[in-house]
Each structure stands twice: as C-alpha cells, then as structure tokens.
Amino acid sequence: MLELRPNCECCDKDLPPESAEARICTYECTFCADCVDGVLKGTCPNCGGNLVARPIRPAAMLAKNPASTKRVLKAEGCTPRAA
C-alpha cells in the first residue's frame, strides 16, 4: 500500500492524499508537479526513474488506511540526477 507522503521532497509543498499535483517514482519518492516539470524534468533525483501522477485513495479508505504524516525533505535541495 502506498504511504501517500504529505509533501514535496524538493520545495516542501503540502500534498494531501487527494492532491492531483503529487508525483511519485517506484520507490514512492514524492514531488509536486511544478518541481517535476520544472527542476526535475520528469526524472526522480534519487533513483533516476520516471515520476508519474500518484493515485488518489478514496476518502472512505483513508479512515482505514490513513496517509503518512512523515515529511521527507531533501536538505541539499533538488537538482536533476546526473546521467
């Protein structure tokens, strides 16, 4: 089950579970659409994988399986991953 992390790892923008702005890679690194489209150019700076829209968990299921509250932020900031 996805953690549904609450923020962008680059800019710390809030990304609530219902956000259509959240993007994730296969490791669930989480970024906002603005950072993905601008700074990261669609590539995860951690693993090099692609970033896609995060699914939205239905509200009724959030009560049983709540989203994560643990914030992850890259202290060094975000830069595209070197090839």
JSON list of N, CA and C in Angstrom, two decimals:
[
{"chain": "A", "resi": 1, "resn": "MET", "atom": "N", "xyz": [0.84, -1.17, 0.00]},
{"chain": "A", "resi": 1, "resn": "MET", "atom": "CA", "xyz": [0.00, 0.00, 0.00]},
{"chain": "A", "resi": 1, "resn": "MET", "atom": "C", "xyz": [0.89, 1.24, 0.00]},
{"chain": "A", "resi": 2, "resn": "LEU", "atom": "N", "xyz": [0.52, 2.23, -0.78]},
{"chain": "A", "resi": 2, "resn": "LEU", "atom": "CA", "xyz": [1.28, 3.47, -0.85]},
{"chain": "A", "resi": 2, "resn": "LEU", "atom": "C", "xyz": [1.20, 4.25, 0.46]},
{"chain": "A", "resi": 3, "resn": "GLU", "atom": "N", "xyz": [2.30, 4.91, 0.81]},
{"chain": "A", "resi": 3, "resn": "GLU", "atom": "CA", "xyz": [2.34, 5.72, 2.03]},
{"chain": "A", "resi": 3, "resn": "GLU", "atom": "C", "xyz": [1.54, 7.01, 1.88]},
{"chain": "A", "resi": 4, "resn": "LEU", "atom": "N", "xyz": [1.47, 7.54, 0.67]},
{"chain": "A", "resi": 4, "resn": "LEU", "atom": "CA", "xyz": [0.85, 8.84, 0.41]},
{"chain": "A", "resi": 4, "resn": "LEU", "atom": "C", "xyz": [1.53, 9.91, 1.27]},
{"chain": "A", "resi": 5, "resn": "ARG", "atom": "N", "xyz": [2.80, 10.11, 0.97]},
{"chain": "A", "resi": 5, "resn": "ARG", "atom": "CA", "xyz": [3.61, 11.08, 1.73]},
{"chain": "A", "resi": 5, "resn": "ARG", "atom": "C", "xyz": [3.01, 12.48, 1.59]},
{"chain": "A", "resi": 6, "resn": "PRO", "atom": "N", "xyz": [3.13, 13.30, 2.64]},
{"chain": "A", "resi": 6, "resn": "PRO", "atom": "CA", "xyz": [2.39, 14.55, 2.72]},
{"chain": "A", "resi": 6, "resn": "PRO", "atom": "C", "xyz": [3.00, 15.78, 2.07]},
{"chain": "A", "resi": 7, "resn": "ASN", "atom": "N", "xyz": [4.21, 15.65, 1.46]},
{"chain": "A", "resi": 7, "resn": "ASN", "atom": "CA", "xyz": [4.85, 16.86, 0.95]},
{"chain": "A", "resi": 7, "resn": "ASN", "atom": "C", "xyz": [5.80, 16.56, -0.20]},
{"chain": "A", "resi": 8, "resn": "CYS", "atom": "N", "xyz": [6.16, 17.62, -0.92]},
{"chain": "A", "resi": 8, "resn": "CYS", "atom": "CA", "xyz": [7.16, 17.54, -1.98]},
{"chain": "A", "resi": 8, "resn": "CYS", "atom": "C", "xyz": [8.53, 17.51, -1.34]},
{"chain": "A", "resi": 9, "resn": "GLU", "atom": "N", "xyz": [9.37, 16.57, -1.75]},
{"chain": "A", "resi": 9, "resn": "GLU", "atom": "CA", "xyz": [10.72, 16.46, -1.21]},
{"chain": "A", "resi": 9, "resn": "GLU", "atom": "C", "xyz": [11.61, 17.63, -1.62]},
{"chain": "A", "resi": 10, "resn": "CYS", "atom": "N", "xyz": [11.24, 18.34, -2.67]},
{"chain": "A", "resi": 10, "resn": "CYS", "atom": "CA", "xyz": [12.05, 19.48, -3.14]},
{"chain": "A", "resi": 10, "resn": "CYS", "atom": "C", "xyz": [11.68, 20.77, -2.43]},
{"chain": "A", "resi": 11, "resn": "CYS", "atom": "N", "xyz": [10.42, 21.17, -2.55]},
{"chain": "A", "resi": 11, "resn": "CYS", "atom": "CA", "xyz": [10.00, 22.50, -2.08]},
{"chain": "A", "resi": 11, "resn": "CYS", "atom": "C", "xyz": [9.16, 22.48, -0.81]},
{"chain": "A", "resi": 12, "resn": "ASP", "atom": "N", "xyz": [8.84, 21.29, -0.32]},
{"chain": "A", "resi": 12, "resn": "ASP", "atom": "CA", "xyz": [8.05, 21.10, 0.91]},
{"chain": "A", "resi": 12, "resn": "ASP", "atom": "C", "xyz": [6.59, 21.52, 0.76]},
{"chain": "A", "resi": 13, "resn": "LYS", "atom": "N", "xyz": [6.10, 21.64, -0.47]},
{"chain": "A", "resi": 13, "resn": "LYS", "atom": "CA", "xyz": [4.69, 21.96, -0.71]},
{"chain": "A", "resi": 13, "resn": "LYS", "atom": "C", "xyz": [3.83, 20.84, -0.13]},
{"chain": "A", "resi": 14, "resn": "ASP", "atom": "N", "xyz": [2.75, 21.21, 0.53]},
{"chain": "A", "resi": 14, "resn": "ASP", "atom": "CA", "xyz": [1.82, 20.21, 1.04]},
{"chain": "A", "resi": 14, "resn": "ASP", "atom": "C", "xyz": [1.16, 19.46, -0.11]},
{"chain": "A", "resi": 15, "resn": "LEU", "atom": "N", "xyz": [1.10, 18.15, 0.02]},
{"chain": "A", "resi": 15, "resn": "LEU", "atom": "CA", "xyz": [0.45, 17.28, -0.97]},
{"chain": "A", "resi": 15, "resn": "LEU", "atom": "C", "xyz": [-0.49, 16.34, -0.24]},
{"chain": "A", "resi": 16, "resn": "PRO", "atom": "N", "xyz": [-1.69, 16.82, 0.09]},
{"chain": "A", "resi": 16, "resn": "PRO", "atom": "CA", "xyz": [-2.64, 15.97, 0.80]},
{"chain": "A", "resi": 16, "resn": "PRO", "atom": "C", "xyz": [-3.03, 14.75, -0.03]},
{"chain": "A", "resi": 17, "resn": "PRO", "atom": "N", "xyz": [-3.61, 13.74, 0.59]},
{"chain": "A", "resi": 17, "resn": "PRO", "atom": "CA", "xyz": [-3.92, 12.49, -0.12]},
{"chain": "A", "resi": 17, "resn": "PRO", "atom": "C", "xyz": [-4.75, 12.68, -1.39]},
{"chain": "A", "resi": 18, "resn": "GLU", "atom": "N", "xyz": [-5.58, 13.72, -1.42]},
{"chain": "A", "resi": 18, "resn": "GLU", "atom": "CA", "xyz": [-6.46, 13.95, -2.58]},
{"chain": "A", "resi": 18, "resn": "GLU", "atom": "C", "xyz": [-5.81, 14.84, -3.65]},
{"chain": "A", "resi": 19, "resn": "SER", "atom": "N", "xyz": [-4.55, 15.19, -3.47]},
{"chain": "A", "resi": 19, "resn": "SER", "atom": "CA", "xyz": [-3.88, 16.11, -4.40]},
{"chain": "A", "resi": 19, "resn": "SER", "atom": "C", "xyz": [-3.63, 15.49, -5.77]},
{"chain": "A", "resi": 20, "resn": "ALA", "atom": "N", "xyz": [-4.04, 16.21, -6.80]},
{"chain": "A", "resi": 20, "resn": "ALA", "atom": "CA", "xyz": [-3.75, 15.80, -8.18]},
{"chain": "A", "resi": 20, "resn": "ALA", "atom": "C", "xyz": [-2.37, 16.29, -8.59]},
{"chain": "A", "resi": 21, "resn": "GLU", "atom": "N", "xyz": [-1.68, 17.04, -7.73]},
{"chain": "A", "resi": 21, "resn": "GLU", "atom": "CA", "xyz": [-0.37, 17.60, -8.02]},
{"chain": "A", "resi": 21, "resn": "GLU", "atom": "C", "xyz": [0.78, 16.68, -7.61]},
{"chain": "A", "resi": 22, "resn": "ALA", "atom": "N", "xyz": [0.50, 15.61, -6.88]},
{"chain": "A", "resi": 22, "resn": "ALA", "atom": "CA", "xyz": [1.55, 14.72, -6.38]},
{"chain": "A", "resi": 22, "resn": "ALA", "atom": "C", "xyz": [2.07, 13.79, -7.47]},
{"chain": "A", "resi": 23, "resn": "ARG", "atom": "N", "xyz": [3.39, 13.64, -7.51]},
{"chain": "A", "resi": 23, "resn": "ARG", "atom": "CA", "xyz": [4.06, 12.74, -8.45]},
{"chain": "A", "resi": 23, "resn": "ARG", "atom": "C", "xyz": [4.97, 11.82, -7.65]},
{"chain": "A", "resi": 24, "resn": "ILE", "atom": "N", "xyz": [5.05, 10.54, -8.06]},
{"chain": "A", "resi": 24, "resn": "ILE", "atom": "CA", "xyz": [5.88, 9.57, -7.35]},
{"chain": "A", "resi": 24, "resn": "ILE", "atom": "C", "xyz": [6.67, 8.71, -8.34]},
{"chain": "A", "resi": 25, "resn": "CYS", "atom": "N", "xyz": [7.77, 8.12, -7.83]},
{"chain": "A", "resi": 25, "resn": "CYS", "atom": "CA", "xyz": [8.53, 7.13, -8.59]},
{"chain": "A", "resi": 25, "resn": "CYS", "atom": "C", "xyz": [8.20, 5.75, -8.02]},
{"chain": "A", "resi": 26, "resn": "THR", "atom": "N", "xyz": [8.88, 4.72, -8.48]},
{"chain": "A", "resi": 26, "resn": "THR", "atom": "CA", "xyz": [8.59, 3.37, -8.00]},
{"chain": "A", "resi": 26, "resn": "THR", "atom": "C", "xyz": [8.99, 3.15, -6.54]},
{"chain": "A", "resi": 27, "resn": "TYR", "atom": "N", "xyz": [9.84, 4.04, -6.00]},
{"chain": "A", "resi": 27, "resn": "TYR", "atom": "CA", "xyz": [10.23, 3.95, -4.59]},
{"chain": "A", "resi": 27, "resn": "TYR", "atom": "C", "xyz": [9.38, 4.87, -3.72]},
{"chain": "A", "resi": 28, "resn": "GLU", "atom": "N", "xyz": [8.40, 5.52, -4.33]},
{"chain": "A", "resi": 28, "resn": "GLU", "atom": "CA", "xyz": [7.49, 6.43, -3.65]},
{"chain": "A", "resi": 28, "resn": "GLU", "atom": "C", "xyz": [8.11, 7.75, -3.24]},
{"chain": "A", "resi": 29, "resn": "CYS", "atom": "N", "xyz": [9.25, 8.09, -3.83]},
{"chain": "A", "resi": 29, "resn": "CYS", "atom": "CA", "xyz": [9.76, 9.45, -3.64]},
{"chain": "A", "resi": 29, "resn": "CYS", "atom": "C", "xyz": [8.64, 10.36, -4.15]},
{"chain": "A", "resi": 30, "resn": "THR", "atom": "N", "xyz": [8.38, 11.43, -3.45]},
{"chain": "A", "resi": 30, "resn": "THR", "atom": "CA", "xyz": [7.20, 12.24, -3.74]},
{"chain": "A", "resi": 30, "resn": "THR", "atom": "C", "xyz": [7.57, 13.68, -4.02]},
{"chain": "A", "resi": 31, "resn": "PHE", "atom": "N", "xyz": [7.03, 14.21, -5.12]},
{"chain": "A", "resi": 31, "resn": "PHE", "atom": "CA", "xyz": [7.31, 15.58, -5.55]},
{"chain": "A", "resi": 31, "resn": "PHE", "atom": "C", "xyz": [6.04, 16.22, -6.09]},
{"chain": "A", "resi": 32, "resn": "CYS", "atom": "N", "xyz": [6.02, 17.55, -6.11]},
{"chain": "A", "resi": 32, "resn": "CYS", "atom": "CA", "xyz": [4.87, 18.25, -6.69]},
{"chain": "A", "resi": 32, "resn": "CYS", "atom": "C", "xyz": [5.07, 18.37, -8.20]},
{"chain": "A", "resi": 33, "resn": "ALA", "atom": "N", "xyz": [3.99, 18.59, -8.91]},
{"chain": "A", "resi": 33, "resn": "ALA", "atom": "CA", "xyz": [4.03, 18.70, -10.36]},
{"chain": "A", "resi": 33, "resn": "ALA", "atom": "C", "xyz": [4.94, 19.83, -10.82]},
{"chain": "A", "resi": 34, "resn": "ASP", "atom": "N", "xyz": [4.95, 20.95, -10.11]},
{"chain": "A", "resi": 34, "resn": "ASP", "atom": "CA", "xyz": [5.80, 22.08, -10.51]},
{"chain": "A", "resi": 34, "resn": "ASP", "atom": "C", "xyz": [7.28, 21.70, -10.47]},
{"chain": "A", "resi": 35, "resn": "CYS", "atom": "N", "xyz": [7.73, 21.03, -9.42]},
{"chain": "A", "resi": 35, "resn": "CYS", "atom": "CA", "xyz": [9.14, 20.62, -9.33]},
{"chain": "A", "resi": 35, "resn": "CYS", "atom": "C", "xyz": [9.47, 19.55, -10.37]},
{"chain": "A", "resi": 36, "resn": "VAL", "atom": "N", "xyz": [8.55, 18.62, -10.60]},
{"chain": "A", "resi": 36, "resn": "VAL", "atom": "CA", "xyz": [8.78, 17.56, -11.57]},
{"chain": "A", "resi": 36, "resn": "VAL", "atom": "C", "xyz": [8.91, 18.13, -12.98]},
{"chain": "A", "resi": 37, "resn": "ASP", "atom": "N", "xyz": [8.00, 19.03, -13.33]},
{"chain": "A", "resi": 37, "resn": "ASP", "atom": "CA", "xyz": [8.00, 19.60, -14.68]},
{"chain": "A", "resi": 37, "resn": "ASP", "atom": "C", "xyz": [9.13, 20.60, -14.87]},
{"chain": "A", "resi": 38, "resn": "GLY", "atom": "N", "xyz": [9.47, 21.37, -13.83]},
{"chain": "A", "resi": 38, "resn": "GLY", "atom": "CA", "xyz": [10.48, 22.40, -13.94]},
{"chain": "A", "resi": 38, "resn": "GLY", "atom": "C", "xyz": [11.87, 21.91, -13.65]},
{"chain": "A", "resi": 39, "resn": "VAL", "atom": "N", "xyz": [12.19, 21.75, -12.39]},
{"chain": "A", "resi": 39, "resn": "VAL", "atom": "CA", "xyz": [13.55, 21.41, -11.95]},
{"chain": "A", "resi": 39, "resn": "VAL", "atom": "C", "xyz": [13.97, 20.00, -12.36]},
{"chain": "A", "resi": 40, "resn": "LEU", "atom": "N", "xyz": [13.09, 19.03, -12.15]},
{"chain": "A", "resi": 40, "resn": "LEU", "atom": "CA", "xyz": [13.48, 17.63, -12.30]},
{"chain": "A", "resi": 40, "resn": "LEU", "atom": "C", "xyz": [13.27, 17.05, -13.70]},
{"chain": "A", "resi": 41, "resn": "LYS", "atom": "N", "xyz": [12.52, 17.74, -14.53]},
{"chain": "A", "resi": 41, "resn": "LYS", "atom": "CA", "xyz": [12.29, 17.30, -15.91]},
{"chain": "A", "resi": 41, "resn": "LYS", "atom": "C", "xyz": [11.78, 15.86, -15.99]},
{"chain": "A", "resi": 42, "resn": "GLY", "atom": "N", "xyz": [10.90, 15.49, -15.03]},
{"chain": "A", "resi": 42, "resn": "GLY", "atom": "CA", "xyz": [10.25, 14.18, -15.06]},
{"chain": "A", "resi": 42, "resn": "GLY", "atom": "C", "xyz": [11.04, 13.01, -14.52]},
{"chain": "A", "resi": 43, "resn": "THR", "atom": "N", "xyz": [12.24, 13.26, -13.98]},
{"chain": "A", "resi": 43, "resn": "THR", "atom": "CA", "xyz": [13.10, 12.18, -13.50]},
{"chain": "A", "resi": 43, "resn": "THR", "atom": "C", "xyz": [13.35, 12.31, -12.01]},
{"chain": "A", "resi": 44, "resn": "CYS", "atom": "N", "xyz": [13.23, 11.22, -11.28]},
{"chain": "A", "resi": 44, "resn": "CYS", "atom": "CA", "xyz": [13.47, 11.22, -9.84]},
{"chain": "A", "resi": 44, "resn": "CYS", "atom": "C", "xyz": [14.95, 11.48, -9.57]},
{"chain": "A", "resi": 45, "resn": "PRO", "atom": "N", "xyz": [15.27, 12.47, -8.73]},
{"chain": "A", "resi": 45, "resn": "PRO", "atom": "CA", "xyz": [16.67, 12.76, -8.44]},
{"chain": "A", "resi": 45, "resn": "PRO", "atom": "C", "xyz": [17.31, 11.71, -7.53]},
{"chain": "A", "resi": 46, "resn": "ASN", "atom": "N", "xyz": [16.51, 10.86, -6.92]},
{"chain": "A", "resi": 46, "resn": "ASN", "atom": "CA", "xyz": [17.03, 9.84, -6.01]},
{"chain": "A", "resi": 46, "resn": "ASN", "atom": "C", "xyz": [17.41, 8.55, -6.74]},
{"chain": "A", "resi": 47, "resn": "CYS", "atom": "N", "xyz": [16.53, 8.08, -7.62]},
{"chain": "A", "resi": 47, "resn": "CYS", "atom": "CA", "xyz": [16.76, 6.78, -8.26]},
{"chain": "A", "resi": 47, "resn": "CYS", "atom": "C", "xyz": [16.92, 6.86, -9.77]},
{"chain": "A", "resi": 48, "resn": "GLY", "atom": "N", "xyz": [16.56, 7.98, -10.36]},
{"chain": "A", "resi": 48, "resn": "GLY", "atom": "CA", "xyz": [16.67, 8.11, -11.81]},
{"chain": "A", "resi": 48, "resn": "GLY", "atom": "C", "xyz": [15.46, 7.60, -12.57]},
{"chain": "A", "resi": 49, "resn": "GLY", "atom": "N", "xyz": [14.46, 7.10, -11.85]},
{"chain": "A", "resi": 49, "resn": "GLY", "atom": "CA", "xyz": [13.25, 6.61, -12.50]},
{"chain": "A", "resi": 49, "resn": "GLY", "atom": "C", "xyz": [12.32, 7.74, -12.90]},
{"chain": "A", "resi": 50, "resn": "ASN", "atom": "N", "xyz": [11.28, 7.38, -13.65]},
{"chain": "A", "resi": 50, "resn": "ASN", "atom": "CA", "xyz": [10.32, 8.39, -14.06]},
{"chain": "A", "resi": 50, "resn": "ASN", "atom": "C", "xyz": [9.35, 8.70, -12.92]},
{"chain": "A", "resi": 51, "resn": "LEU", "atom": "N", "xyz": [8.74, 9.87, -12.99]},
{"chain": "A", "resi": 51, "resn": "LEU", "atom": "CA", "xyz": [7.77, 10.31, -11.98]},
{"chain": "A", "resi": 51, "resn": "LEU", "atom": "C", "xyz": [6.41, 10.40, -12.65]},
{"chain": "A", "resi": 52, "resn": "VAL", "atom": "N", "xyz": [5.41, 9.80, -12.00]},
{"chain": "A", "resi": 52, "resn": "VAL", "atom": "CA", "xyz": [4.06, 9.75, -12.54]},
{"chain": "A", "resi": 52, "resn": "VAL", "atom": "C", "xyz": [3.06, 10.25, -11.50]},
{"chain": "A", "resi": 53, "resn": "ALA", "atom": "N", "xyz": [1.85, 10.54, -11.95]},
{"chain": "A", "resi": 53, "resn": "ALA", "atom": "CA", "xyz": [0.81, 11.00, -11.04]},
{"chain": "A", "resi": 53, "resn": "ALA", "atom": "C", "xyz": [0.54, 9.95, -9.96]},
{"chain": "A", "resi": 54, "resn": "ARG", "atom": "N", "xyz": [0.46, 10.41, -8.72]},
{"chain": "A", "resi": 54, "resn": "ARG", "atom": "CA", "xyz": [0.18, 9.50, -7.61]},
{"chain": "A", "resi": 54, "resn": "ARG", "atom": "C", "xyz": [-1.32, 9.21, -7.59]},
{"chain": "A", "resi": 55, "resn": "PRO", "atom": "N", "xyz": [-1.71, 7.96, -7.42]},
{"chain": "A", "resi": 55, "resn": "PRO", "atom": "CA", "xyz": [-3.14, 7.63, -7.32]},
{"chain": "A", "resi": 55, "resn": "PRO", "atom": "C", "xyz": [-3.76, 8.30, -6.10]},
{"chain": "A", "resi": 56, "resn": "ILE", "atom": "N", "xyz": [-5.05, 8.56, -6.19]},
{"chain": "A", "resi": 56, "resn": "ILE", "atom": "CA", "xyz": [-5.78, 9.15, -5.07]},
{"chain": "A", "resi": 56, "resn": "ILE", "atom": "C", "xyz": [-6.55, 8.04, -4.36]},
{"chain": "A", "resi": 57, "resn": "ARG", "atom": "N", "xyz": [-6.31, 7.90, -3.07]},
{"chain": "A", "resi": 57, "resn": "ARG", "atom": "CA", "xyz": [-7.03, 6.91, -2.27]},
{"chain": "A", "resi": 57, "resn": "ARG", "atom": "C", "xyz": [-8.41, 7.47, -1.94]},
{"chain": "A", "resi": 58, "resn": "PRO", "atom": "N", "xyz": [-9.47, 6.71, -2.19]},
{"chain": "A", "resi": 58, "resn": "PRO", "atom": "CA", "xyz": [-10.81, 7.19, -1.87]},
{"chain": "A", "resi": 58, "resn": "PRO", "atom": "C", "xyz": [-10.93, 7.58, -0.40]},
{"chain": "A", "resi": 59, "resn": "ALA", "atom": "N", "xyz": [-11.66, 8.64, -0.14]},
{"chain": "A", "resi": 59, "resn": "ALA", "atom": "CA", "xyz": [-11.82, 9.17, 1.22]},
{"chain": "A", "resi": 59, "resn": "ALA", "atom": "C", "xyz": [-12.28, 8.09, 2.20]},
{"chain": "A", "resi": 60, "resn": "ALA", "atom": "N", "xyz": [-13.17, 7.25, 1.78]},
{"chain": "A", "resi": 60, "resn": "ALA", "atom": "CA", "xyz": [-13.69, 6.20, 2.67]},
{"chain": "A", "resi": 60, "resn": "ALA", "atom": "C", "xyz": [-12.58, 5.24, 3.10]},
{"chain": "A", "resi": 61, "resn": "MET", "atom": "N", "xyz": [-11.58, 5.06, 2.25]},
{"chain": "A", "resi": 61, "resn": "MET", "atom": "CA", "xyz": [-10.48, 4.14, 2.58]},
{"chain": "A", "resi": 61, "resn": "MET", "atom": "C", "xyz": [-9.41, 4.81, 3.43]},
{"chain": "A", "resi": 62, "resn": "LEU", "atom": "N", "xyz": [-9.37, 6.14, 3.43]},
{"chain": "A", "resi": 62, "resn": "LEU", "atom": "CA", "xyz": [-8.37, 6.85, 4.24]},
{"chain": "A", "resi": 62, "resn": "LEU", "atom": "C", "xyz": [-8.59, 6.63, 5.73]},
{"chain": "A", "resi": 63, "resn": "ALA", "atom": "N", "xyz": [-9.84, 6.44, 6.14]},
{"chain": "A", "resi": 63, "resn": "ALA", "atom": "CA", "xyz": [-10.11, 6.19, 7.56]},
{"chain": "A", "resi": 63, "resn": "ALA", "atom": "C", "xyz": [-9.46, 4.87, 8.00]},
{"chain": "A", "resi": 64, "resn": "LYS", "atom": "N", "xyz": [-9.52, 3.87, 7.13]},
{"chain": "A", "resi": 64, "resn": "LYS", "atom": "CA", "xyz": [-8.97, 2.56, 7.46]},
{"chain": "A", "resi": 64, "resn": "LYS", "atom": "C", "xyz": [-7.46, 2.52, 7.22]},
{"chain": "A", "resi": 65, "resn": "ASN", "atom": "N", "xyz": [-7.01, 3.19, 6.18]},
{"chain": "A", "resi": 65, "resn": "ASN", "atom": "CA", "xyz": [-5.59, 3.21, 5.79]},
{"chain": "A", "resi": 65, "resn": "ASN", "atom": "C", "xyz": [-5.16, 4.66, 5.59]},
{"chain": "A", "resi": 66, "resn": "PRO", "atom": "N", "xyz": [-4.85, 5.37, 6.68]},
{"chain": "A", "resi": 66, "resn": "PRO", "atom": "CA", "xyz": [-4.52, 6.80, 6.57]},
{"chain": "A", "resi": 66, "resn": "PRO", "atom": "C", "xyz": [-3.19, 7.06, 5.85]},
{"chain": "A", "resi": 67, "resn": "ALA", "atom": "N", "xyz": [-3.09, 8.26, 5.31]},
{"chain": "A", "resi": 67, "resn": "ALA", "atom": "CA", "xyz": [-1.87, 8.70, 4.65]},
{"chain": "A", "resi": 67, "resn": "ALA", "atom": "C", "xyz": [-0.78, 8.91, 5.69]},
{"chain": "A", "resi": 68, "resn": "SER", "atom": "N", "xyz": [0.45, 8.87, 5.24]},
{"chain": "A", "resi": 68, "resn": "SER", "atom": "CA", "xyz": [1.60, 9.12, 6.11]},
{"chain": "A", "resi": 68, "resn": "SER", "atom": "C", "xyz": [1.61, 10.58, 6.56]},
{"chain": "A", "resi": 69, "resn": "THR", "atom": "N", "xyz": [2.15, 10.82, 7.73]},
{"chain": "A", "resi": 69, "resn": "THR", "atom": "CA", "xyz": [2.33, 12.19, 8.22]},
{"chain": "A", "resi": 69, "resn": "THR", "atom": "C", "xyz": [3.82, 12.54, 8.28]},
{"chain": "A", "resi": 70, "resn": "LYS", "atom": "N", "xyz": [4.68, 11.58, 7.94]},
{"chain": "A", "resi": 70, "resn": "LYS", "atom": "CA", "xyz": [6.14, 11.80, 7.98]},
{"chain": "A", "resi": 70, "resn": "LYS", "atom": "C", "xyz": [6.58, 12.59, 6.76]},
{"chain": "A", "resi": 71, "resn": "ARG", "atom": "N", "xyz": [7.13, 13.78, 7.00]},
{"chain": "A", "resi": 71, "resn": "ARG", "atom": "CA", "xyz": [7.59, 14.65, 5.93]},
{"chain": "A", "resi": 71, "resn": "ARG", "atom": "C", "xyz": [9.03, 14.29, 5.56]},
{"chain": "A", "resi": 72, "resn": "VAL", "atom": "N", "xyz": [9.31, 14.23, 4.27]},
{"chain": "A", "resi": 72, "resn": "VAL", "atom": "CA", "xyz": [10.64, 13.96, 3.75]},
{"chain": "A", "resi": 72, "resn": "VAL", "atom": "C", "xyz": [11.05, 15.19, 2.95]},
{"chain": "A", "resi": 73, "resn": "LEU", "atom": "N", "xyz": [12.23, 15.73, 3.23]},
{"chain": "A", "resi": 73, "resn": "LEU", "atom": "CA", "xyz": [12.71, 16.91, 2.53]},
{"chain": "A", "resi": 73, "resn": "LEU", "atom": "C", "xyz": [14.20, 16.76, 2.25]},
{"chain": "A", "resi": 74, "resn": "LYS", "atom": "N", "xyz": [14.59, 16.99, 1.03]},
{"chain": "A", "resi": 74, "resn": "LYS", "atom": "CA", "xyz": [15.99, 16.91, 0.65]},
{"chain": "A", "resi": 74, "resn": "LYS", "atom": "C", "xyz": [16.71, 18.13, 1.19]},
{"chain": "A", "resi": 75, "resn": "ALA", "atom": "N", "xyz": [17.54, 17.95, 2.20]},
{"chain": "A", "resi": 75, "resn": "ALA", "atom": "CA", "xyz": [18.23, 19.06, 2.85]},
{"chain": "A", "resi": 75, "resn": "ALA", "atom": "C", "xyz": [19.12, 19.83, 1.88]},
{"chain": "A", "resi": 76, "resn": "GLU", "atom": "N", "xyz": [19.69, 19.14, 0.91]},
{"chain": "A", "resi": 76, "resn": "GLU", "atom": "CA", "xyz": [20.57, 19.78, -0.06]},
{"chain": "A", "resi": 76, "resn": "GLU", "atom": "C", "xyz": [19.81, 20.40, -1.23]},
{"chain": "A", "resi": 77, "resn": "GLY", "atom": "N", "xyz": [18.48, 20.30, -1.20]},
{"chain": "A", "resi": 77, "resn": "GLY", "atom": "CA", "xyz": [17.68, 20.82, -2.31]},
{"chain": "A", "resi": 77, "resn": "GLY", "atom": "C", "xyz": [17.59, 19.82, -3.44]},
{"chain": "A", "resi": 78, "resn": "CYS", "atom": "N", "xyz": [16.88, 20.16, -4.47]},
{"chain": "A", "resi": 78, "resn": "CYS", "atom": "CA", "xyz": [16.67, 19.26, -5.58]},
{"chain": "A", "resi": 78, "resn": "CYS", "atom": "C", "xyz": [17.42, 19.72, -6.82]},
{"chain": "A", "resi": 79, "resn": "THR", "atom": "N", "xyz": [18.11, 18.79, -7.40]},
{"chain": "A", "resi": 79, "resn": "THR", "atom": "CA", "xyz": [18.74, 19.00, -8.68]},
{"chain": "A", "resi": 79, "resn": "THR", "atom": "C", "xyz": [18.52, 17.74, -9.51]},
{"chain": "A", "resi": 80, "resn": "PRO", "atom": "N", "xyz": [18.44, 17.88, -10.81]},
{"chain": "A", "resi": 80, "resn": "PRO", "atom": "CA", "xyz": [18.25, 16.68, -11.64]},
{"chain": "A", "resi": 80, "resn": "PRO", "atom": "C", "xyz": [19.37, 15.68, -11.40]},
{"chain": "A", "resi": 81, "resn": "ARG", "atom": "N", "xyz": [19.04, 14.42, -11.48]},
{"chain": "A", "resi": 81, "resn": "ARG", "atom": "CA", "xyz": [20.03, 13.34, -11.31]},
{"chain": "A", "resi": 81, "resn": "ARG", "atom": "C", "xyz": [20.97, 13.33, -12.49]},
{"chain": "A", "resi": 82, "resn": "ALA", "atom": "N", "xyz": [22.26, 13.24, -12.22]},
{"chain": "A", "resi": 82, "resn": "ALA", "atom": "CA", "xyz": [23.25, 13.16, -13.29]},
{"chain": "A", "resi": 82, "resn": "ALA", "atom": "C", "xyz": [23.15, 11.82, -14.00]},
{"chain": "A", "resi": 83, "resn": "ALA", "atom": "N", "xyz": [23.33, 11.85, -15.28]},
{"chain": "A", "resi": 83, "resn": "ALA", "atom": "CA", "xyz": [23.23, 10.60, -16.07]},
{"chain": "A", "resi": 83, "resn": "ALA", "atom": "C", "xyz": [24.42, 9.71, -15.85]}
]
